[in-house]
Amino acid sequence: MKVIDAAKKDIIKVKRSLSLRRLLEMFKDFHAAPLIPVVDNDDYLIGAVYPENLLDLLRPLSAKLFRNIPFTEIDEDIFDLDPVPAMGELLIVDDIMDDNIISINAHDSLEKAYKTLKLNKKERMPVVDDKGKIVGILGIFDIIWQMFKEKEIV
């Protein structure tokens, strides 16, 4: 089974010029931790916004600087910060997106995709075609669902 067979193809994608306010409004009813693909005008994947990117906007600078240093504990109470309301219009997706993204090829096997997700500690990843255009999103549950479907359990 190929990735494209299990991936969600009906996805919301955004451009890098979208405001933070509009981005948050688009995804306010999203029930799971979203992966928000960022594309150029031709749908080539150029980045992604993860919940972690959004939380970084609420974290003190010291917490962001020391987050990846082992055995370092930083008090990062995001509820103590007082963000400026204007940041909703002043910040755009380009300011917060992660442009060092890992994607899965649509023609890869589900087994390879599962290993890639686990290796990179991600719940979902963008799926691209051979040219780098986004064609879907694949998550762990999509793989699990497909496995149960193949065994005729669902």
Tab-separated table of C-alpha atoms in Angstrom:
chain	number	residue	atom	x	y	z
A	1	MET	CA	0.000	0.000	0.000
A	2	LYS	CA	1.277	3.451	-0.952
A	3	VAL	CA	1.183	6.620	1.140
A	4	ILE	CA	-1.148	8.362	-1.320
A	5	ASP	CA	-3.785	5.667	-0.725
A	6	ALA	CA	-3.989	6.448	3.014
A	7	ALA	CA	-3.228	10.186	3.072
A	8	LYS	CA	-5.876	12.841	3.624
A	9	LYS	CA	-6.095	14.736	0.363
A	10	ASP	CA	-8.638	17.360	1.375
A	11	ILE	CA	-6.314	19.697	3.251
A	12	ILE	CA	-6.121	23.362	4.132
A	13	LYS	CA	-2.936	25.044	2.968
A	14	VAL	CA	-1.804	28.590	3.548
A	15	LYS	CA	0.487	31.127	1.911
A	16	ARG	CA	3.427	32.651	3.735
A	17	SER	CA	1.827	36.132	3.675
A	18	LEU	CA	-1.244	35.125	5.741
A	19	SER	CA	-1.581	37.025	9.029
A	20	LEU	CA	-1.308	35.242	12.368
A	21	ARG	CA	-4.861	36.345	13.241
A	22	ARG	CA	-6.290	34.817	10.045
A	23	LEU	CA	-4.252	31.619	10.517
A	24	LEU	CA	-5.610	31.160	14.041
A	25	GLU	CA	-9.158	31.840	12.880
A	26	MET	CA	-8.856	29.258	10.096
A	27	PHE	CA	-7.789	26.541	12.510
A	28	LYS	CA	-9.771	27.407	15.659
A	29	ASP	CA	-12.155	24.472	15.189
A	30	PHE	CA	-9.410	21.964	14.432
A	31	HIS	CA	-9.750	19.228	17.035
A	32	ALA	CA	-6.331	17.627	16.697
A	33	ALA	CA	-2.918	19.229	16.758
A	34	PRO	CA	-2.804	20.601	13.243
A	35	LEU	CA	-0.048	20.481	10.697
A	36	ILE	CA	-0.513	23.572	8.589
A	37	PRO	CA	1.279	23.273	5.241
A	38	VAL	CA	2.682	26.468	3.757
A	39	VAL	CA	2.821	26.533	-0.035
A	40	ASP	CA	3.868	28.912	-2.780
A	41	ASN	CA	1.577	30.002	-5.614
A	42	ASP	CA	2.128	26.690	-7.438
A	43	ASP	CA	1.384	24.488	-4.379
A	44	TYR	CA	5.029	23.579	-3.784
A	45	LEU	CA	5.564	22.843	-0.103
A	46	ILE	CA	7.846	25.517	1.380
A	47	GLY	CA	7.175	25.150	5.093
A	48	ALA	CA	4.778	24.174	7.831
A	49	VAL	CA	3.341	25.623	10.997
A	50	TYR	CA	3.135	23.238	13.936
A	51	PRO	CA	1.487	23.934	17.311
A	52	GLU	CA	5.003	24.302	18.744
A	53	ASN	CA	5.633	27.267	16.420
A	54	LEU	CA	2.510	28.963	17.762
A	55	LEU	CA	3.396	28.232	21.383
A	56	ASP	CA	6.798	29.815	20.801
A	57	LEU	CA	5.002	33.126	20.336
A	58	LEU	CA	3.790	32.882	23.940
A	59	ARG	CA	7.024	31.668	25.509
A	60	PRO	CA	9.628	33.906	27.077
A	61	LEU	CA	12.777	34.245	24.984
A	62	SER	CA	14.859	32.394	27.593
A	63	ALA	CA	12.598	29.333	27.325
A	64	LYS	CA	13.017	29.241	23.539
A	65	LEU	CA	16.802	29.562	23.755
A	66	PHE	CA	17.265	26.746	26.266
A	67	ARG	CA	14.475	24.413	25.135
A	68	ASN	CA	16.754	21.946	23.317
A	69	ILE	CA	19.550	21.839	25.884
A	70	PRO	CA	19.420	18.577	27.860
A	71	PHE	CA	18.988	18.721	31.646
A	72	THR	CA	17.969	22.387	31.558
A	73	GLU	CA	14.744	23.357	33.238
A	74	ILE	CA	13.189	26.673	32.401
A	75	ASP	CA	10.026	28.022	33.932
A	76	GLU	CA	7.951	28.554	30.806
A	77	ASP	CA	4.526	29.541	31.942
A	78	ILE	CA	2.865	30.713	28.745
A	79	PHE	CA	-0.025	32.089	30.784
A	80	ASP	CA	2.201	34.723	32.435
A	81	LEU	CA	2.992	36.519	29.201
A	82	ASP	CA	1.116	39.516	27.940
A	83	PRO	CA	1.241	39.404	24.125
A	84	VAL	CA	0.452	42.568	22.195
A	85	PRO	CA	-2.896	42.305	20.364
A	86	ALA	CA	-1.386	43.933	17.273
A	87	MET	CA	0.823	40.877	16.755
A	88	GLY	CA	-2.206	39.223	15.147
A	89	GLU	CA	-1.825	41.519	12.160
A	90	LEU	CA	1.891	42.271	12.384
A	91	LEU	CA	3.077	38.660	12.322
A	92	ILE	CA	2.607	36.565	9.217
A	93	VAL	CA	3.050	32.869	8.547
A	94	ASP	CA	6.522	33.502	7.122
A	95	ASP	CA	7.616	34.802	10.549
A	96	ILE	CA	6.619	31.649	12.397
A	97	MET	CA	6.706	28.764	9.917
A	98	ASP	CA	9.249	25.992	10.074
A	99	ASP	CA	10.999	25.857	6.721
A	100	ASN	CA	13.123	22.860	7.691
A	101	ILE	CA	10.350	20.337	7.155
A	102	ILE	CA	10.401	16.664	6.449
A	103	SER	CA	7.833	15.311	4.042
A	104	ILE	CA	6.796	11.885	2.808
A	105	ASN	CA	6.672	10.983	-0.867
A	106	ALA	CA	3.244	9.965	-2.135
A	107	HIS	CA	4.687	6.798	-3.703
A	108	ASP	CA	6.485	5.561	-0.568
A	109	SER	CA	5.176	2.508	1.231
A	110	LEU	CA	3.143	2.922	4.393
A	111	GLU	CA	5.841	1.008	6.257
A	112	LYS	CA	8.489	3.523	5.195
A	113	ALA	CA	6.172	6.404	6.082
A	114	TYR	CA	5.527	4.935	9.534
A	115	LYS	CA	9.257	4.625	10.188
A	116	THR	CA	9.804	8.211	9.006
A	117	LEU	CA	7.085	9.519	11.322
A	118	LYS	CA	8.454	7.604	14.301
A	119	LEU	CA	12.080	8.522	13.586
A	120	ASN	CA	11.190	12.210	13.452
A	121	LYS	CA	8.763	12.025	16.410
A	122	LYS	CA	5.867	13.440	14.405
A	123	GLU	CA	2.202	12.531	14.504
A	124	ARG	CA	1.649	13.671	10.911
A	125	MET	CA	3.654	14.880	7.932
A	126	PRO	CA	2.948	16.507	4.605
A	127	VAL	CA	2.801	14.239	1.562
A	128	VAL	CA	4.380	15.509	-1.654
A	129	ASP	CA	4.562	14.256	-5.221
A	130	ASP	CA	7.840	13.717	-7.077
A	131	LYS	CA	8.025	17.438	-7.906
A	132	GLY	CA	7.547	18.623	-4.314
A	133	LYS	CA	3.929	19.722	-4.631
A	134	ILE	CA	1.752	18.951	-1.650
A	135	VAL	CA	-0.868	16.287	-2.298
A	136	GLY	CA	-1.974	15.423	1.232
A	137	ILE	CA	-1.162	14.845	4.881
A	138	LEU	CA	-0.475	11.463	6.452
A	139	GLY	CA	-0.793	10.765	10.150
A	140	ILE	CA	-0.192	7.781	12.379
A	141	PHE	CA	-3.931	7.152	12.647
A	142	ASP	CA	-4.258	7.122	8.838
A	143	ILE	CA	-1.716	4.297	8.758
A	144	ILE	CA	-3.454	2.415	11.580
A	145	TRP	CA	-6.828	2.814	9.836
A	146	GLN	CA	-5.403	1.478	6.574
A	147	MET	CA	-3.892	-1.534	8.334
A	148	PHE	CA	-7.237	-2.409	9.943
A	149	LYS	CA	-8.977	-1.866	6.616
A	150	GLU	CA	-6.595	-4.284	4.875
A	151	LYS	CA	-7.368	-6.889	7.554
A	152	GLU	CA	-11.099	-6.300	6.898
A	153	ILE	CA	-11.732	-5.206	10.460
A	154	VAL	CA	-13.287	-1.941	9.306
